[in-house]
Coordinates of C-alpha atoms and ligand atoms in Angstrom, one line a residue:
M1 CA 1.6 -15.1 -8.3
I2 CA 2.0 -11.6 -6.7
T3 CA -0.3 -9.0 -8.3
G4 CA 0.8 -5.3 -8.2
G5 CA 4.4 -6.4 -7.6
A6 CA 5.8 -3.3 -9.4
G7 CA 4.1 -0.9 -7.0
F8 CA 5.2 0.4 -3.6
I9 CA 4.3 -2.4 -1.2
G10 CA 4.2 -5.1 -3.9
S11 CA 7.8 -4.6 -4.8
H12 CA 8.8 -5.0 -1.1
V13 CA 6.8 -8.3 -1.0
V14 CA 8.3 -9.6 -4.3
R15 CA 11.8 -8.8 -3.1
L16 CA 11.2 -10.6 0.2
F17 CA 9.8 -13.7 -1.4
V18 CA 12.3 -14.0 -4.2
T19 CA 15.2 -13.7 -1.8
K20 CA 13.8 -15.7 1.1
Y21 CA 12.2 -18.5 -0.8
P22 CA 14.6 -19.6 -3.6
S23 CA 12.5 -22.8 -4.2
Y24 CA 9.4 -20.7 -5.0
R25 CA 8.8 -19.4 -8.5
I26 CA 7.5 -15.9 -8.0
I27 CA 5.4 -14.5 -10.9
N28 CA 4.9 -10.7 -10.6
V29 CA 1.7 -9.7 -12.5
D30 CA 1.4 -6.0 -13.0
A31 CA -0.2 -3.8 -15.6
L32 CA 2.4 -1.0 -15.0
T33 CA 0.0 1.8 -14.5
Y34 CA 1.5 5.2 -13.5
A35 CA 2.1 3.6 -10.0
G36 CA 4.0 0.6 -11.2
N37 CA 7.7 0.8 -12.0
L38 CA 10.0 -2.0 -12.8
E39 CA 12.9 0.2 -11.6
N40 CA 11.6 -0.8 -8.1
L41 CA 12.9 -4.4 -8.7
R42 CA 16.1 -3.8 -10.6
D43 CA 18.1 -5.6 -7.8
I44 CA 16.2 -8.9 -8.2
E45 CA 15.0 -8.9 -11.8
N46 CA 17.6 -11.4 -12.9
A47 CA 17.0 -13.9 -10.1
S48 CA 16.3 -17.4 -11.5
N49 CA 13.1 -17.8 -9.5
Y50 CA 11.5 -14.5 -10.7
V51 CA 9.3 -13.8 -13.7
F52 CA 7.5 -10.6 -14.7
E53 CA 4.3 -10.7 -16.6
N54 CA 2.7 -7.5 -17.9
A55 CA -0.9 -8.3 -17.5
D56 CA -4.2 -6.6 -16.3
I57 CA -6.1 -8.3 -13.4
K58 CA -9.3 -7.3 -15.2
N59 CA -8.3 -9.3 -18.3
E60 CA -9.6 -12.9 -18.0
A61 CA -7.6 -14.3 -21.0
Q62 CA -4.3 -12.9 -19.8
I63 CA -4.7 -14.0 -16.2
S64 CA -6.0 -17.5 -17.1
K65 CA -3.0 -18.0 -19.4
I66 CA -0.6 -17.1 -16.5
M67 CA -2.4 -19.4 -14.1
E68 CA -2.1 -22.3 -16.5
E69 CA 1.4 -21.6 -17.8
Y70 CA 3.0 -21.4 -14.3
H71 CA 0.7 -23.7 -12.4
I72 CA -0.1 -21.0 -9.9
D73 CA -1.0 -22.4 -6.5
G74 CA -0.8 -19.3 -4.3
I75 CA -1.9 -15.8 -5.0
I76 CA -1.0 -12.6 -3.1
H77 CA -3.2 -9.9 -4.5
L78 CA -2.0 -6.3 -4.1
A79 CA -2.8 -4.8 -7.5
A80 CA -5.1 -1.8 -7.0
E81 CA -5.8 1.8 -7.6
S82 CA -4.5 3.0 -4.2
H83 CA -4.7 6.8 -3.9
V84 CA -7.7 8.3 -2.2
D85 CA -7.5 11.7 -3.8
R86 CA -7.6 10.1 -7.3
S87 CA -10.6 8.1 -6.2
I88 CA -12.4 11.3 -5.5
S89 CA -11.8 12.8 -8.9
G90 CA -12.3 9.5 -10.8
P91 CA -14.1 6.8 -8.9
M92 CA -14.9 4.5 -11.9
E93 CA -11.4 3.3 -12.4
F94 CA -11.4 2.3 -8.7
A95 CA -14.5 0.2 -9.1
L96 CA -13.1 -1.5 -12.3
T97 CA -9.6 -2.3 -11.0
N98 CA -10.3 -2.9 -7.3
V99 CA -13.7 -4.6 -7.5
V100 CA -14.0 -6.1 -11.0
G101 CA -10.3 -6.9 -11.1
T102 CA -10.5 -8.8 -7.8
L103 CA -13.7 -10.6 -8.8
N104 CA -12.0 -11.6 -12.0
L105 CA -9.0 -13.1 -10.1
L106 CA -11.3 -14.9 -7.6
N107 CA -13.3 -16.4 -10.5
I108 CA -10.3 -17.6 -12.4
A109 CA -8.7 -19.1 -9.2
K110 CA -11.9 -20.9 -8.4
N111 CA -12.3 -22.3 -11.9
H112 CA -8.7 -23.1 -12.5
W113 CA -7.9 -25.0 -9.2
E114 CA -9.4 -28.5 -9.5
N115 CA -9.3 -28.9 -5.8
F116 CA -8.3 -26.3 -3.2
E117 CA -5.9 -28.5 -1.2
G118 CA -2.7 -26.4 -0.6
K119 CA -4.0 -23.4 -2.5
T120 CA -4.1 -19.9 -1.1
F121 CA -5.8 -16.7 -2.3
Y122 CA -4.5 -13.9 -0.1
H123 CA -6.2 -10.5 -0.5
I124 CA -4.3 -7.3 0.7
S125 CA -6.7 -4.7 2.0
T126 CA -6.7 -1.6 4.1
D127 CA -7.8 -0.2 7.5
E128 CA -9.8 2.5 5.5
V129 CA -12.7 0.0 5.1
Y130 CA -13.5 0.4 8.8
G131 CA -14.2 4.2 8.3
S132 CA -13.1 7.1 10.5
L133 CA -12.4 7.1 14.3
S134 CA -12.9 10.1 16.6
M135 CA -10.2 10.8 19.1
D136 CA -11.9 8.7 21.9
D137 CA -12.9 5.7 19.8
P138 CA -11.1 2.4 20.4
M139 CA -8.8 1.3 17.6
F140 CA -10.1 -0.8 14.7
S141 CA -10.2 -4.5 15.4
E142 CA -11.1 -7.4 13.0
T143 CA -14.7 -7.2 14.2
T144 CA -15.2 -3.5 13.7
P145 CA -18.1 -3.1 11.2
Y146 CA -17.2 -1.9 7.7
D147 CA -18.0 1.8 7.1
P148 CA -16.1 3.0 4.0
R149 CA -16.4 6.6 3.3
S150 CA -14.3 7.4 0.2
P151 CA -14.6 5.8 -3.3
Y152 CA -11.3 4.1 -2.7
S153 CA -12.3 2.6 0.6
A154 CA -15.7 1.7 -0.8
S155 CA -14.0 -0.2 -3.6
K156 CA -11.6 -2.0 -1.2
A157 CA -14.5 -2.9 1.1
S158 CA -16.5 -4.3 -1.8
S159 CA -13.5 -6.4 -2.9
D160 CA -13.1 -7.7 0.7
H161 CA -16.8 -8.7 0.7
F162 CA -16.3 -10.6 -2.6
V163 CA -13.3 -12.4 -1.2
R164 CA -15.3 -13.5 1.8
A165 CA -18.2 -14.5 -0.3
Y166 CA -15.9 -16.9 -2.3
F167 CA -14.8 -18.5 0.9
H168 CA -18.4 -19.0 2.2
T169 CA -20.0 -19.9 -1.1
Y170 CA -17.4 -21.9 -2.9
G171 CA -14.9 -22.8 -0.1
L172 CA -12.1 -21.0 -1.8
P173 CA -9.1 -20.9 0.7
V174 CA -8.9 -17.1 1.2
K175 CA -7.1 -14.9 3.7
I176 CA -7.4 -11.1 4.1
S177 CA -5.3 -8.5 5.9
N178 CA -6.2 -4.9 6.6
C179 CA -3.2 -2.7 7.1
S180 CA -2.6 0.9 8.2
N181 CA -0.6 3.6 6.3
N182 CA 2.7 2.2 5.0
Y183 CA 5.8 4.3 4.6
G184 CA 9.3 3.5 3.2
S185 CA 11.3 3.5 0.0
H186 CA 9.7 3.3 -3.5
Q187 CA 6.4 5.0 -2.6
F188 CA 5.0 7.1 -5.4
P189 CA 5.3 10.8 -4.5
E190 CA 1.6 11.5 -4.6
K191 CA 1.4 10.1 -1.1
L192 CA 2.0 12.4 1.9
I193 CA 5.5 11.3 3.1
P194 CA 7.3 11.1 -0.3
L195 CA 5.4 14.2 -1.5
V196 CA 6.7 16.2 1.5
I197 CA 10.3 15.0 1.0
N198 CA 10.2 15.8 -2.7
N199 CA 8.7 19.3 -2.2
I200 CA 11.2 20.1 0.6
V201 CA 14.1 19.1 -1.7
N202 CA 12.6 21.4 -4.4
N203 CA 11.7 24.2 -2.0
K204 CA 8.0 23.9 -2.9
D205 CA 5.0 24.5 -0.7
L206 CA 4.0 21.6 1.6
P207 CA 0.2 21.3 1.2
I208 CA -1.6 20.2 4.4
Y209 CA -5.2 19.4 4.0
G210 CA -7.5 21.2 6.5
K211 CA -5.9 22.0 9.8
G212 CA -3.4 19.0 9.7
D213 CA -5.1 17.4 12.7
N214 CA -6.1 14.2 10.9
I215 CA -4.4 11.1 12.3
R216 CA -2.7 8.2 10.6
D217 CA -1.1 5.1 12.0
W218 CA 2.2 4.6 10.2
L219 CA 3.9 1.2 9.6
W220 CA 7.3 0.6 8.0
V221 CA 6.6 -1.1 4.6
E222 CA 9.1 -3.9 5.2
D223 CA 7.3 -4.8 8.4
H224 CA 4.1 -5.1 6.3
A225 CA 5.9 -7.3 3.9
K226 CA 7.0 -9.6 6.8
A227 CA 3.4 -9.7 8.1
I228 CA 2.2 -10.7 4.6
D229 CA 4.8 -13.5 4.6
V230 CA 3.6 -14.8 8.0
I231 CA -0.1 -14.6 7.1
F232 CA 0.5 -16.3 3.7
H233 CA 2.3 -19.2 5.4
K234 CA 0.7 -19.5 8.8
G235 CA -2.6 -17.6 8.7
E236 CA -5.9 -19.6 8.8
N237 CA -8.2 -19.8 5.8
G238 CA -11.2 -17.6 6.0
E239 CA -9.5 -15.4 8.6
T240 CA -8.8 -11.6 8.7
Y241 CA -5.8 -10.1 10.2
N242 CA -5.3 -6.4 11.1
I243 CA -1.7 -5.0 10.7
G244 CA -0.6 -1.7 12.2
G245 CA 2.2 0.2 13.8
L246 CA 0.6 1.4 17.0
N247 CA 2.1 4.6 15.8
E248 CA -0.4 7.5 15.5
W249 CA 0.7 11.0 14.3
T250 CA -1.3 14.0 13.2
N251 CA -0.3 15.1 9.7
L252 CA 1.0 18.4 11.0
Q253 CA 3.3 16.7 13.7
L254 CA 4.6 14.4 11.0
V255 CA 5.3 17.1 8.4
E256 CA 7.0 19.3 11.0
T257 CA 9.2 16.5 12.1
M258 CA 10.2 15.8 8.5
C259 CA 10.9 19.5 8.0
D260 CA 13.3 19.5 11.0
I261 CA 15.1 16.3 9.9
L262 CA 15.5 17.7 6.4
D263 CA 16.8 21.1 7.7
E264 CA 19.7 19.2 9.1
K265 CA 20.2 16.8 6.2
L266 CA 20.1 19.6 3.6
N267 CA 22.2 22.0 5.8
R268 CA 19.4 24.5 6.0
E269 CA 19.0 26.8 8.9
K270 CA 16.7 25.4 11.6
G271 CA 13.1 26.3 10.9
T272 CA 13.6 26.9 7.1
N273 CA 11.5 24.0 5.9
R274 CA 8.6 24.6 8.2
K275 CA 8.1 27.9 6.4
L276 CA 7.0 25.9 3.4
I277 CA 4.0 24.4 5.2
T278 CA 0.8 25.7 3.5
F279 CA -2.7 24.9 4.7
V280 CA -4.9 24.1 1.7
K281 CA -8.5 23.1 1.1
D282 CA -9.4 19.9 2.9
R283 CA -9.9 16.5 1.2
L284 CA -13.6 15.9 0.6
G285 CA -14.9 13.5 3.2
H286 CA -11.5 13.4 4.9
D287 CA -11.4 10.6 7.4
K288 CA -10.3 11.9 10.8
R289 CA -8.3 9.1 12.3
Y290 CA -7.2 5.6 11.6
A291 CA -5.7 3.3 14.3
I292 CA -5.2 -0.4 14.2
D293 CA -5.4 -2.9 17.0
A294 CA -2.9 -5.6 15.8
T295 CA -3.3 -7.9 18.9
K296 CA -4.6 -10.9 16.8
I297 CA -1.6 -11.1 14.5
E298 CA 0.8 -10.5 17.4
K299 CA -0.8 -13.3 19.5
D300 CA -1.7 -15.8 16.9
L301 CA 1.2 -15.4 14.4
N302 CA 3.9 -13.8 16.6
W303 CA 4.4 -10.7 14.3
K304 CA 5.0 -7.2 15.5
P305 CA 6.6 -4.1 14.0
S306 CA 10.5 -4.3 14.1
I307 CA 11.6 -0.7 13.9
E308 CA 10.8 2.6 15.6
F309 CA 9.2 5.3 13.5
E310 CA 12.0 7.8 14.0
E311 CA 14.5 5.2 12.6
G312 CA 12.2 4.2 9.7
L313 CA 11.4 7.8 8.8
E314 CA 15.1 8.7 8.7
K315 CA 15.9 5.7 6.5
T316 CA 13.0 6.7 4.2
I317 CA 14.2 10.3 3.9
D318 CA 17.8 9.1 3.2
W319 CA 16.5 6.7 0.5
Y320 CA 14.7 9.5 -1.3
L321 CA 17.7 11.8 -1.0
Q322 CA 19.9 9.1 -2.5
N323 CA 17.5 8.2 -5.3
Q324 CA 16.7 11.5 -6.8
E325 CA 16.9 9.9 -10.3
W326 CA 14.1 7.5 -9.4
V327 CA 12.0 10.4 -8.1
K328 CA 12.7 12.4 -11.3
N329 CA 11.7 9.5 -13.5
V330 CA 8.4 8.9 -11.7
T331 CA 7.4 12.5 -11.3
S332 CA 7.9 13.5 -14.9
G333 CA 5.0 13.4 -17.4
E334 CA 1.6 12.3 -16.0
Y335 CA 2.5 13.2 -12.4
Q336 CA 3.1 16.9 -13.2
K337 CA -0.3 17.1 -14.8
Y338 CA -2.0 15.4 -11.9
Y339 CA -0.1 17.6 -9.4
D340 CA -1.0 20.9 -11.1
E341 CA -4.7 19.9 -11.5
H342 CA -5.0 18.5 -8.0
Y343 CA -3.3 21.3 -6.0
R344 CA -4.3 24.3 -8.2
Ligands
LIG1 P1 0.6 1.3 -5.5 O1 -0.4 2.2 -6.2 O2 2.0 1.8 -5.2 O3 0.8 0.0 -6.5 C1 -0.3 -0.6 -7.2 C2 0.3 -1.5 -8.2 O4 -0.8 -2.2 -8.9 C3 1.1 -0.8 -9.3 O5 2.3 -1.5 -9.6 C4 0.1 -0.9 -10.5 O6 0.8 -0.9 -11.8 C5 -0.6 -2.2 -10.3 N1 -2.0 -2.2 -10.9 C6 -2.9 -1.3 -10.9 N2 -4.0 -1.6 -11.6 C7 -3.7 -2.9 -12.1 C8 -4.3 -3.8 -13.0 N3 -5.5 -3.5 -13.5 N4 -3.7 -5.0 -13.3 C9 -2.5 -5.3 -12.8 N5 -1.8 -4.4 -12.0 C10 -2.4 -3.2 -11.7 O7 -0.1 0.7 -4.3 P2 0.5 0.3 -2.8 O8 0.5 1.5 -2.0 O9 1.7 -0.5 -3.0 O10 -0.7 -0.7 -2.3 C11 -0.7 -2.0 -2.7 C12 -2.0 -2.7 -2.0 O11 -1.9 -2.5 -0.6 C13 -3.3 -2.1 -2.5 O12 -4.2 -3.1 -2.7 C14 -3.7 -1.1 -1.4 O13 -5.1 -1.0 -1.3 C15 -3.1 -1.9 -0.2 N6 -2.8 -1.1 1.0 C16 -1.9 0.0 0.8 C17 -1.5 0.7 2.0 C18 -0.6 1.9 1.8 O14 -0.3 2.6 2.8 N7 0.0 2.2 0.7 C19 -2.0 0.3 3.2 C20 -2.8 -0.7 3.3 C21 -3.2 -1.4 2.2
LIG2 O1 -4.6 3.6 5.7 C1 -4.1 2.9 4.6 C2 -4.2 3.7 3.4 O2 -3.2 4.7 3.5 C3 -4.0 3.0 2.1 O3 -5.1 2.1 2.0 C4 -4.0 3.9 0.9 O4 -3.7 3.1 -0.3 C5 -2.9 4.9 1.1 O5 -2.8 5.8 0.1 C6 -3.1 5.7 2.5 O6 -4.2 6.5 2.4 P1 -4.2 8.0 3.0 O7 -5.2 8.8 2.4 O8 -4.2 7.9 4.5 O9 -2.7 8.4 2.6 P2 -2.1 9.8 1.9 O10 -0.6 9.7 1.9 O11 -2.8 10.2 0.7 O12 -2.5 10.9 3.1 C7 -2.1 10.8 4.4 C8 -2.7 11.9 5.2 O13 -2.1 13.1 4.7 C9 -4.2 12.1 5.0 O14 -4.8 12.5 6.2 C10 -4.3 13.2 4.0 C11 -3.1 14.0 4.2 N1 -2.5 14.7 3.1 C12 -2.2 14.0 2.0 C13 -1.6 14.6 0.9 C14 -1.3 13.8 -0.4 C15 -2.3 16.1 3.1 O15 -2.5 16.8 4.1 N2 -1.7 16.7 2.0 C16 -1.4 16.0 0.9 O16 -0.9 16.6 -0.1

């Protein structure tokens, strides 16, 4: 069972597992919130080892029924409310989905599995639980103390604690990974990279929070999916693995680079897109810098990022340019209202 499989990262994980493991039956459990979209999985939706279940991770009856019906023996849990800005304007939904939803899944898995032999509960988390780094701080490692600072990261930290509590208290076979910022195809355009591509295409302002000097460590989403595959199969129960790209960029550097790439791709005069950059009011509690030390997964499980950022960024931009219909579908309706309210 993969939860949140209709979302950005989840759809890449579902695709990888459905195509790589024909002998597994993959059950994608997703409530199809604004961020979930079955279009993301059109290419594999008819595969004989793939099933979609429209269900809410908070709903005990729905999830229990799925566990029983499909004899679920492995769970990769990605379903979540994932956007920091939305957590600032509406924290409650984040507590309900990310904390209560995860607790509900843990409880159902514990009660449903008669013994834990060969079972796996793998929880997908974020580097944001470790807090914010200054420029001179060392990167986050698996032993960095938790210090969440946004309602989103607080909800993810809380869910991580529950997952570990189920390991220590009940012996549930759990694994956790904490990953840095993902980029790639099918990411909802509320997040920085697809938002900037979409706004450039439409000649709209590019809103940069504060001075644009906040730093993120970007990882190609398909490399995250591969790391999830490796951890699910080879990671130790009770262990945590950090996943990152060793690829730190300030937001301004990143947006300027995207402007330049898109000047060329859209046949605009050099420098045209940079004129769209607009500095706006900073995000409340904006974390300064994230950076992941991924030595453990590299050494223990032989995983490392496969592609360079420049290549991944160009592929990502090309995907959005070639899939304008997808962008149009997901940005109509609710997104317009969110955008107008948030950036007004
Ligand atoms: P996303 O917002 O694109 O997708 C979330 C998916 O979860 C959607 O398909 C949505 O419909 C589904 N969902 C939400 N609430 C649900 C509920 N109550 N029941 C069932 N399904 C529900 O998120 P994403 O960016 O793909 O992130 C996936 C996971 O990875 C999250 O747990 C997130 O915290 C984590 N993560 C994300 C990043 C990143 O850069 N995007 C980095 C590290 C970790
Ligand atoms: O680090 C992992 C996390 O990365 C994940 O856990 C989250 O689910 C994911 O959304 C992402 O969080 P960020 O807040 O880092 O991503 P976002 O794309 O929202 O913002 C990236 C940076 O860009 C951040 O410093 C805020 C800034 N930003 C963002 C938006 C949407 C802007 O300057 N302007 C914007 O309009």
